[in-house]
Short mmCIF file of C-alpha atoms and ligand atoms in Angstrom, two decimals:
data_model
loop_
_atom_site.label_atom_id
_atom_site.label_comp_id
_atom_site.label_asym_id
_atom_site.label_seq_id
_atom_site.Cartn_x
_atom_site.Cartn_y
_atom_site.Cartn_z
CA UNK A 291 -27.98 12.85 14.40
CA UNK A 292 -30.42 9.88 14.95
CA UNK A 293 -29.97 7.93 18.50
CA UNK A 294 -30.78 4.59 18.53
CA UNK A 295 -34.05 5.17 19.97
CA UNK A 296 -35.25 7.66 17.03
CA UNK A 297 -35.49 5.34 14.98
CA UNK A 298 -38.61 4.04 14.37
CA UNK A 299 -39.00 2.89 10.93
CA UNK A 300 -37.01 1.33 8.44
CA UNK A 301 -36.74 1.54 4.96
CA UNK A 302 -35.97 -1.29 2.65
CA UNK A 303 -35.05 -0.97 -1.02
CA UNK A 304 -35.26 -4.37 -3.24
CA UNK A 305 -37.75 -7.23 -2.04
CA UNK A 306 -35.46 -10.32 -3.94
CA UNK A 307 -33.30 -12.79 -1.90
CA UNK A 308 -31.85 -9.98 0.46
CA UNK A 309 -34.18 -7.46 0.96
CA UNK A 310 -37.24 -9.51 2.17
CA UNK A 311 -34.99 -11.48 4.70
CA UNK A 312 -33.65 -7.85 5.95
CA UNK A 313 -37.28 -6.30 5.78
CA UNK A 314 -38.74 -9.41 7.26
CA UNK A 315 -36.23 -8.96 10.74
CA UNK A 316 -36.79 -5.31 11.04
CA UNK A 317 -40.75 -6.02 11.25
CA UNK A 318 -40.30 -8.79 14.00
CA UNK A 319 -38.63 -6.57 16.09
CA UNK A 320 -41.58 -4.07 15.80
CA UNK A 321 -39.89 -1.33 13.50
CA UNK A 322 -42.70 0.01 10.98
CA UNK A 323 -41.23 -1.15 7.67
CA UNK A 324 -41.50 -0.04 4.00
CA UNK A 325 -40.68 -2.94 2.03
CA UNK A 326 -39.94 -0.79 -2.07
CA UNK A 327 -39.54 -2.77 -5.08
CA UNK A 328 -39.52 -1.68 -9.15
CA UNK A 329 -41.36 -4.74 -9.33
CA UNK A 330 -45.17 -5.90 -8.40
CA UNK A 331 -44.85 -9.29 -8.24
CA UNK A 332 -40.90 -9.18 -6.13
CA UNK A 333 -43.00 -7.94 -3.46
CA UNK A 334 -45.98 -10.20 -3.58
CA UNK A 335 -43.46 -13.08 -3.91
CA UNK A 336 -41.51 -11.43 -0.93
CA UNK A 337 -44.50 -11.59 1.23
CA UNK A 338 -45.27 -14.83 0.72
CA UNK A 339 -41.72 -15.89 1.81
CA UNK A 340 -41.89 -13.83 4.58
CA UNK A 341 -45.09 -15.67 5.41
CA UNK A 342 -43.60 -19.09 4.82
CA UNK A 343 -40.40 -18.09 7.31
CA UNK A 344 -42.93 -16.97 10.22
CA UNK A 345 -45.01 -20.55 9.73
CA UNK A 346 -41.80 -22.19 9.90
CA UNK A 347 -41.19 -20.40 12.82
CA UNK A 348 -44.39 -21.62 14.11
CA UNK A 349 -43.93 -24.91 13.51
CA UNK A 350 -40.29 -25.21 15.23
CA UNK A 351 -41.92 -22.80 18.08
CA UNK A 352 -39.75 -20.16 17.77
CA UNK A 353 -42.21 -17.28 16.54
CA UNK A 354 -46.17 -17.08 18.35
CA UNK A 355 -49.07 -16.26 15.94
CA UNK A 356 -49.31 -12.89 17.81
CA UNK A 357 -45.54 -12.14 16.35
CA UNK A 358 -46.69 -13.53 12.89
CA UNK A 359 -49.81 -11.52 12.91
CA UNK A 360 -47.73 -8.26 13.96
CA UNK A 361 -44.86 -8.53 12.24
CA UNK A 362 -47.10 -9.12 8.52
CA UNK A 363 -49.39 -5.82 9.77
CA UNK A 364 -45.46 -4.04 10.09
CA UNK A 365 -44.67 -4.26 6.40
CA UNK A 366 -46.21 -1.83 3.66
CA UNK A 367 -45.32 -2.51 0.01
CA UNK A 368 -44.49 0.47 -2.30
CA UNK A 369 -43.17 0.76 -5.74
CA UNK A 370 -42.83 4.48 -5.48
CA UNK A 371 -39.07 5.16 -4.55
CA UNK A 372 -40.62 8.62 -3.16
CA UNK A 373 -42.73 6.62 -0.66
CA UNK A 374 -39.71 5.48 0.95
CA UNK A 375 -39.46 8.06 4.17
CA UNK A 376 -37.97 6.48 7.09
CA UNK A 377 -34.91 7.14 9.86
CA UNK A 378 -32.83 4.05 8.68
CA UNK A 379 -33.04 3.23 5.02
CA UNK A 380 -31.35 -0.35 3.80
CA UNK A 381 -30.47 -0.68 -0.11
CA UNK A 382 -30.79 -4.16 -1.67
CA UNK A 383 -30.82 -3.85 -5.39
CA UNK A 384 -28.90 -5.20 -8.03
CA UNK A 385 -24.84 -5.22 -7.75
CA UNK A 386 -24.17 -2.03 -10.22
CA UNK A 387 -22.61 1.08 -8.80
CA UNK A 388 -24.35 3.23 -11.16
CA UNK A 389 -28.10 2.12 -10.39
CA UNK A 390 -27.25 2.32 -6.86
CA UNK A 391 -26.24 5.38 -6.80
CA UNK A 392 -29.22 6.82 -8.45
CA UNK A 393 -31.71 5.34 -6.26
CA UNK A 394 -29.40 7.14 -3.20
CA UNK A 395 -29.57 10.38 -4.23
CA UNK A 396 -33.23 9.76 -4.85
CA UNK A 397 -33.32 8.75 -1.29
CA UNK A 398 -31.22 11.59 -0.13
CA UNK A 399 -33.68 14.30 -1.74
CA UNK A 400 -37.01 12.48 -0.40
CA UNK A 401 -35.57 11.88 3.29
CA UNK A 402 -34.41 13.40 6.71
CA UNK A 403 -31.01 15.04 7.31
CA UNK A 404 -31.31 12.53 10.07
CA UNK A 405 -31.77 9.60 8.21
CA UNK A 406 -29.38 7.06 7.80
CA UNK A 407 -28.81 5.61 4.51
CA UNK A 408 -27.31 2.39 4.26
CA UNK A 409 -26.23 -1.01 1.21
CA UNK A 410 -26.19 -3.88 1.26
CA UNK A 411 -23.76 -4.00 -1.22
CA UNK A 412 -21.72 -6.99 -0.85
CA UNK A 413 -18.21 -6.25 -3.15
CA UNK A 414 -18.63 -1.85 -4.18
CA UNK A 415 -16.27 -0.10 -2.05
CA UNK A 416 -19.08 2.54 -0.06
CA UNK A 417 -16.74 5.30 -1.04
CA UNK A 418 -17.64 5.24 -4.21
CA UNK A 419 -21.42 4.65 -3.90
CA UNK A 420 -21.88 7.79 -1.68
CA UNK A 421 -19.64 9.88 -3.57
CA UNK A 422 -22.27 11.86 -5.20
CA UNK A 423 -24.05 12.60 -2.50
CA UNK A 424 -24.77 15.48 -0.61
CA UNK A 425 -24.75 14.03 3.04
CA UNK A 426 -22.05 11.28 2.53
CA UNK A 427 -21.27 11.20 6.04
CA UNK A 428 -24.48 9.53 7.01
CA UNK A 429 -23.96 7.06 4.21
CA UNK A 430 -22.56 3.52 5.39
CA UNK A 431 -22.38 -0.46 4.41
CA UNK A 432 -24.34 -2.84 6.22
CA UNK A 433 -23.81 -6.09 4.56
CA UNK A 434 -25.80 -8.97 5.75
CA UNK A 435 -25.27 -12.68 4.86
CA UNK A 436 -27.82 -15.39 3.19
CA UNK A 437 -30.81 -15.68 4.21
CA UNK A 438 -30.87 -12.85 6.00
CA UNK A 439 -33.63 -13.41 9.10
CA UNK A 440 -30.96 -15.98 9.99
CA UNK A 441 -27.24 -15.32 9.41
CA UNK A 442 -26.09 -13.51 12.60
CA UNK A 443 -22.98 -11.90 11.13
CA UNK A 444 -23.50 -8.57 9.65
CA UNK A 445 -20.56 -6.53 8.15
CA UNK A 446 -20.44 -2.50 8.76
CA UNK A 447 -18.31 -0.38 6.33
CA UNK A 448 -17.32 2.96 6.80
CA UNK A 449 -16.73 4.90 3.40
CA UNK A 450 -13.89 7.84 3.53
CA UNK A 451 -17.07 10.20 4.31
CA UNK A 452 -18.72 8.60 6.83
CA UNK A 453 -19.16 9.91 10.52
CA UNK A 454 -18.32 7.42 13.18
CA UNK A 455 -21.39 8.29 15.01
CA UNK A 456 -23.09 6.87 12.11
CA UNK A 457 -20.92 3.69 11.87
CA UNK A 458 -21.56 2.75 16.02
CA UNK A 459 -25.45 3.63 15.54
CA UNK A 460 -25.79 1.34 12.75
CA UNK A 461 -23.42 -1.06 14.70
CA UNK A 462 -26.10 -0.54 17.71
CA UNK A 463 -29.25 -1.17 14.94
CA UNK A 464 -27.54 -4.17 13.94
CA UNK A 465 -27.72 -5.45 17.31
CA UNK A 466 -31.40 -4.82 17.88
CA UNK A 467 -32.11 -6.51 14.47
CA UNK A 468 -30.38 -9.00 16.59
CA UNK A 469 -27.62 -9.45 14.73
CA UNK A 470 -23.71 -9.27 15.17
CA UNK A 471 -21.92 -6.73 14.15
CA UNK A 472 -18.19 -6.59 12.94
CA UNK A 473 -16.73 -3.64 11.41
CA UNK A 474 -14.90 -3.97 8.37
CA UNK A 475 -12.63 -1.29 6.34
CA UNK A 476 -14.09 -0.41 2.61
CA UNK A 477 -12.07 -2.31 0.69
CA UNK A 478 -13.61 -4.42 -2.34
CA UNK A 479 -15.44 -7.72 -1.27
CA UNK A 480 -14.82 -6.15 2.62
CA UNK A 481 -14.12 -9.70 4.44
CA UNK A 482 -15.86 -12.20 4.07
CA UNK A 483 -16.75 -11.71 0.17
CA UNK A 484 -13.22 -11.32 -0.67
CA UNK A 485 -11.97 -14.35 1.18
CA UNK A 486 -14.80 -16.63 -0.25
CA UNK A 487 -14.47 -15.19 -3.93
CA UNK A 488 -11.71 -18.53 -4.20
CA UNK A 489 -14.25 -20.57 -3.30
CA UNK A 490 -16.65 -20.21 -6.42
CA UNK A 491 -14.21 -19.02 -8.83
CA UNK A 492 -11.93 -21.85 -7.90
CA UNK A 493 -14.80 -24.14 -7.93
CA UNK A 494 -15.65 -22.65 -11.43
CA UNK A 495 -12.35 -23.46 -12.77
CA UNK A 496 -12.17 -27.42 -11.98
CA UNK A 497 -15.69 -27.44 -14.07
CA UNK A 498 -14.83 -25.57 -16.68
CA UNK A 499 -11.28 -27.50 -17.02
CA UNK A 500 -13.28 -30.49 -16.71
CA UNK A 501 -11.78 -31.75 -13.86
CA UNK A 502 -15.17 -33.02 -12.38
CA UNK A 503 -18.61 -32.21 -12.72
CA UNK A 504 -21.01 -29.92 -9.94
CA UNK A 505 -22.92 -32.73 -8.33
CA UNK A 506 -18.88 -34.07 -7.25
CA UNK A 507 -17.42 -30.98 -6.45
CA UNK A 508 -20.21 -30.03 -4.56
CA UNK A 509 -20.11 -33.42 -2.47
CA UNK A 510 -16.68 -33.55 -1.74
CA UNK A 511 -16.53 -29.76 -0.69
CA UNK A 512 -19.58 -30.67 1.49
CA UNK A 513 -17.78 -33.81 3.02
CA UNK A 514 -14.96 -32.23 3.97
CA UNK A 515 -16.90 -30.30 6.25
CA UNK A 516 -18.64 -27.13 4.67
CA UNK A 517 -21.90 -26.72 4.91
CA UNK A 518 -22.40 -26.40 1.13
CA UNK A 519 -20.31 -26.63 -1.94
CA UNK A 520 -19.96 -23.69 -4.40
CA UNK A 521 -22.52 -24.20 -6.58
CA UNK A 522 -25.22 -25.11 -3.83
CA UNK A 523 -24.21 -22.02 -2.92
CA UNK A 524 -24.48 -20.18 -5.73
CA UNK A 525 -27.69 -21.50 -6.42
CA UNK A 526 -28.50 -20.18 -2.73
CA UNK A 527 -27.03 -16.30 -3.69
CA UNK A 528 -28.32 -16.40 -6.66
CA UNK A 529 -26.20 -16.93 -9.79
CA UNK A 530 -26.69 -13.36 -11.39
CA UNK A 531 -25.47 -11.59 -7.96
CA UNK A 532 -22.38 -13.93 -7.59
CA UNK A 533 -21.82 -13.29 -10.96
CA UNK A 534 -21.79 -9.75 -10.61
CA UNK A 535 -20.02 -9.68 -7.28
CA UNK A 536 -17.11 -11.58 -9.08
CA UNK A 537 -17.21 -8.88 -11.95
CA UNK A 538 -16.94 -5.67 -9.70
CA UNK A 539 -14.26 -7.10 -7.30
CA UNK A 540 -12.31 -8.37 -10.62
CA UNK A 541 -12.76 -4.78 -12.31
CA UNK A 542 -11.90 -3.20 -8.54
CA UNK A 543 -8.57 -5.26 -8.42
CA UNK A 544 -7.52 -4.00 -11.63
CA UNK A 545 -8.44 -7.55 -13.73
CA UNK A 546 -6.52 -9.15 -11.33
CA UNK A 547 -6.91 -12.70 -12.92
CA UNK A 548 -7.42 -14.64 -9.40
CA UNK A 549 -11.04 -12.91 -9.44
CA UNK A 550 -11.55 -13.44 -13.56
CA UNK A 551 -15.18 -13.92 -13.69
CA UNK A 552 -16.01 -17.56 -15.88
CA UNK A 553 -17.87 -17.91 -18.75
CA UNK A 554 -19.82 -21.10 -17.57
CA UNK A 555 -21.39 -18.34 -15.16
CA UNK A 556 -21.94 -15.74 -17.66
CA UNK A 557 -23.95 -18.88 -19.74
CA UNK A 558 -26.57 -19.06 -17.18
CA UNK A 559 -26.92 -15.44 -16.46
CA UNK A 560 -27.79 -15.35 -19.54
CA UNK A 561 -29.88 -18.39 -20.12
CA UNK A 562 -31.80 -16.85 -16.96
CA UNK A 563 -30.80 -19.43 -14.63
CA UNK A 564 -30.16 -17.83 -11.75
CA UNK A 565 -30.72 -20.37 -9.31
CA UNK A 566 -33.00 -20.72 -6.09
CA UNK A 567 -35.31 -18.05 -7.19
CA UNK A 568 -35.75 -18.73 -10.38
CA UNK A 569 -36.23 -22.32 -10.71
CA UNK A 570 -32.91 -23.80 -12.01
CA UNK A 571 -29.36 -22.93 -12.02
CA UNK A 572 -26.71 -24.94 -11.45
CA UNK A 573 -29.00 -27.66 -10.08
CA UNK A 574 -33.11 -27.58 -10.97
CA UNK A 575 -35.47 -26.70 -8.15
CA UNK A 576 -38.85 -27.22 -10.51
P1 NAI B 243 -32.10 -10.03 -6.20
O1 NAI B 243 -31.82 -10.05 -7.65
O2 NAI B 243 -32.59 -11.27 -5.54
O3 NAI B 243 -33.15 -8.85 -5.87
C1 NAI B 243 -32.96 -7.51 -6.26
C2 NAI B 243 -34.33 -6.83 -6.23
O4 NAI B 243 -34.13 -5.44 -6.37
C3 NAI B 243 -35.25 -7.28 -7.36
O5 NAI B 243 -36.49 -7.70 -6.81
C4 NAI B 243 -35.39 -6.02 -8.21
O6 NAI B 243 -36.66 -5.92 -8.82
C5 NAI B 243 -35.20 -4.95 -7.13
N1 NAI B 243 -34.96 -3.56 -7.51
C6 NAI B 243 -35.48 -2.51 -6.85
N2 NAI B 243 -35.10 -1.37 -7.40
C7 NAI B 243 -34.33 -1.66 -8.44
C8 NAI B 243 -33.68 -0.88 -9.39
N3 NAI B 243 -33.70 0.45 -9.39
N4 NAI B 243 -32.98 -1.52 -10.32
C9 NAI B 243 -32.93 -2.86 -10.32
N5 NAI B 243 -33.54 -3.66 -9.43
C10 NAI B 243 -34.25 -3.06 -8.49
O7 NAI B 243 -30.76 -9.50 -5.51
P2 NAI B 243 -30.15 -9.89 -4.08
O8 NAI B 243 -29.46 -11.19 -4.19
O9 NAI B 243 -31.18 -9.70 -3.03
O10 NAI B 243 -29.00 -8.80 -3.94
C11 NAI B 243 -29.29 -7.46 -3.59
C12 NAI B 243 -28.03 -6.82 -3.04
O11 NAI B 243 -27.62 -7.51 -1.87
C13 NAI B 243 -26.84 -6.81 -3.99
O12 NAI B 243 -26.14 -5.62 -3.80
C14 NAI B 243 -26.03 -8.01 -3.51
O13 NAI B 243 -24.67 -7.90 -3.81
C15 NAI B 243 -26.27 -7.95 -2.02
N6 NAI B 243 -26.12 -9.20 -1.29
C16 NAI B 243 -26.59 -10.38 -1.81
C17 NAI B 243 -26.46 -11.56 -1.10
C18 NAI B 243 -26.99 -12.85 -1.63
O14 NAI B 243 -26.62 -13.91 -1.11
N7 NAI B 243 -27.86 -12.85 -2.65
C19 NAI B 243 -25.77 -11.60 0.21
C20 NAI B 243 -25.37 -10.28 0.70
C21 NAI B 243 -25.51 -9.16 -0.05
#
């Protein structure tokens, strides 16, 4: 087994909302990064926000031009899957248990016995991503919050399989990413995703009943004190991954109706609105 200071590069598998912010911390703290994506332009587009965060940066003096300059030179693109060799691999793909679990035992065949392999799934229980694998004990959730080079919480998830010694490494990792780490038990939605579910599907509901329209919700949510209202925020997520959050955690809990995924949503998935990164959702960003 890896110790904290065997690890040396990092591995990061999707370059959308999550995976630049995640690939974009690992490189400012000098780990050599492979940044993999199905998709050209996801990772020329995830470069150039990675570029825009580290100006920002700049500007508010928090990150040097020598940091900029290094961390940029830290991340290699790839859109080979089998490029993707390094001791601590993060998955940031699309929210379906099936895809997921192809690109891990891709992952499994291509890597180390020592390397740890870790999603950022944010509602499929980890048992059942790493249950075909060969090596599920070195198989673990590391769920980070939006955006990602600035949230400090990040949730750890132990599946049935996986080895503690895995679970306090990657609780150890998280710290050097500089991040905090709270364990959480595999459960659908883990914590925080399963307590906040109400929030969108709630604020869903009053829309589609008509009660009042986004731009109100949305303000009174945000003057009673939250930082953002639920469709800000889904806008923010990205309306396809909320969407499909919703839809696993409903389908784990057995259609339990309190997580019953809404057919405004399913409109703009659709329609392709999926928010922030695509131009319009529930508000338009063009
Ligand atoms: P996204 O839709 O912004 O990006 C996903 C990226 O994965 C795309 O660029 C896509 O091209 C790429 N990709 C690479 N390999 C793929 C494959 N085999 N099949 C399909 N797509 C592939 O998604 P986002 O929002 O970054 O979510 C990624 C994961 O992170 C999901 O599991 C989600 O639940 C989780 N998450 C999302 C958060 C959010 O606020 N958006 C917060 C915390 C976790």
């Amino acid at each position: 087994m890896n110790s904290i200071d065997n690890i040396k590069s990092v591995g990061v598998i999707g370059a959308g909302t999550m995976g630049q912010g995640i690939a974009q911390i690992a490189a400012m703290v000098g780990y050599k990064t492979i940044l993999f994506d199905i998709e050209n332009s996801a990772l020329d587009k995830a470069l150039q926000s990675i570029e825009k965060n580290l100006e920002k940066g700049i500007e508010k003096g928090k990150v040097t031009n020598e940091q900029k300059t290094t961390t940029l030179q830290n991340i290699s693109t790839v859109v080979e899957l089998n490029e993707v060799k390094a001791d601590f691999v993060i998955e940031a793909i699309i929210e379906k248990l099936e895809v997921k679990q192809k690109v891990f035992s891709k992952l499994e065949s291509i890597n180390s016995e020592n390397t740890i392999l870790a999603t950022n799934t944010s509602s499929i229980p980890i048992t059942q991503i790493g249950a075909g694998l060969k090596h599920p004990e070195r198989f673990i959730g590391m769920h980070f919050f939006n955006p990602a080079h600035i949230m400090k919480l990040v949730e750890v998830i132990s599946g049935a399989a996986t080895d503690d010694k895995v679970a306090l490494l990657t609780k150890e990792f998280a710290g050097k990413l500089g991040k905090v780490a709270v364990m959480a038990k595999d459960s659908p939605g883990f914590i925080v995703n399963r307590v906040a579910r109400h929030f969108y599907v709630e604020g869903l509901k009053v829309l589609e009943e008509g009660v009042a329209d986004v731009e109100t919700i949305d303000k009174l949510i945000q003057s009673s004190g939250f930082k953002m209202g639920p469709f800000q925020l889904m806008d923010l997520i990205g309306v396809d991954t909320n969407f499909s959050v919703t839809t696993s955690m409903y389908n784990s809990f057995y259609q339990d109706a309190k997580f019953r995924p809404s057919r405004i949503q399913q409109q703009k998935v659709d329609a392709g609105h999926h928010g922030r990164k695509s131009g319009k959702g529930f508000y338009n960003y063009e």
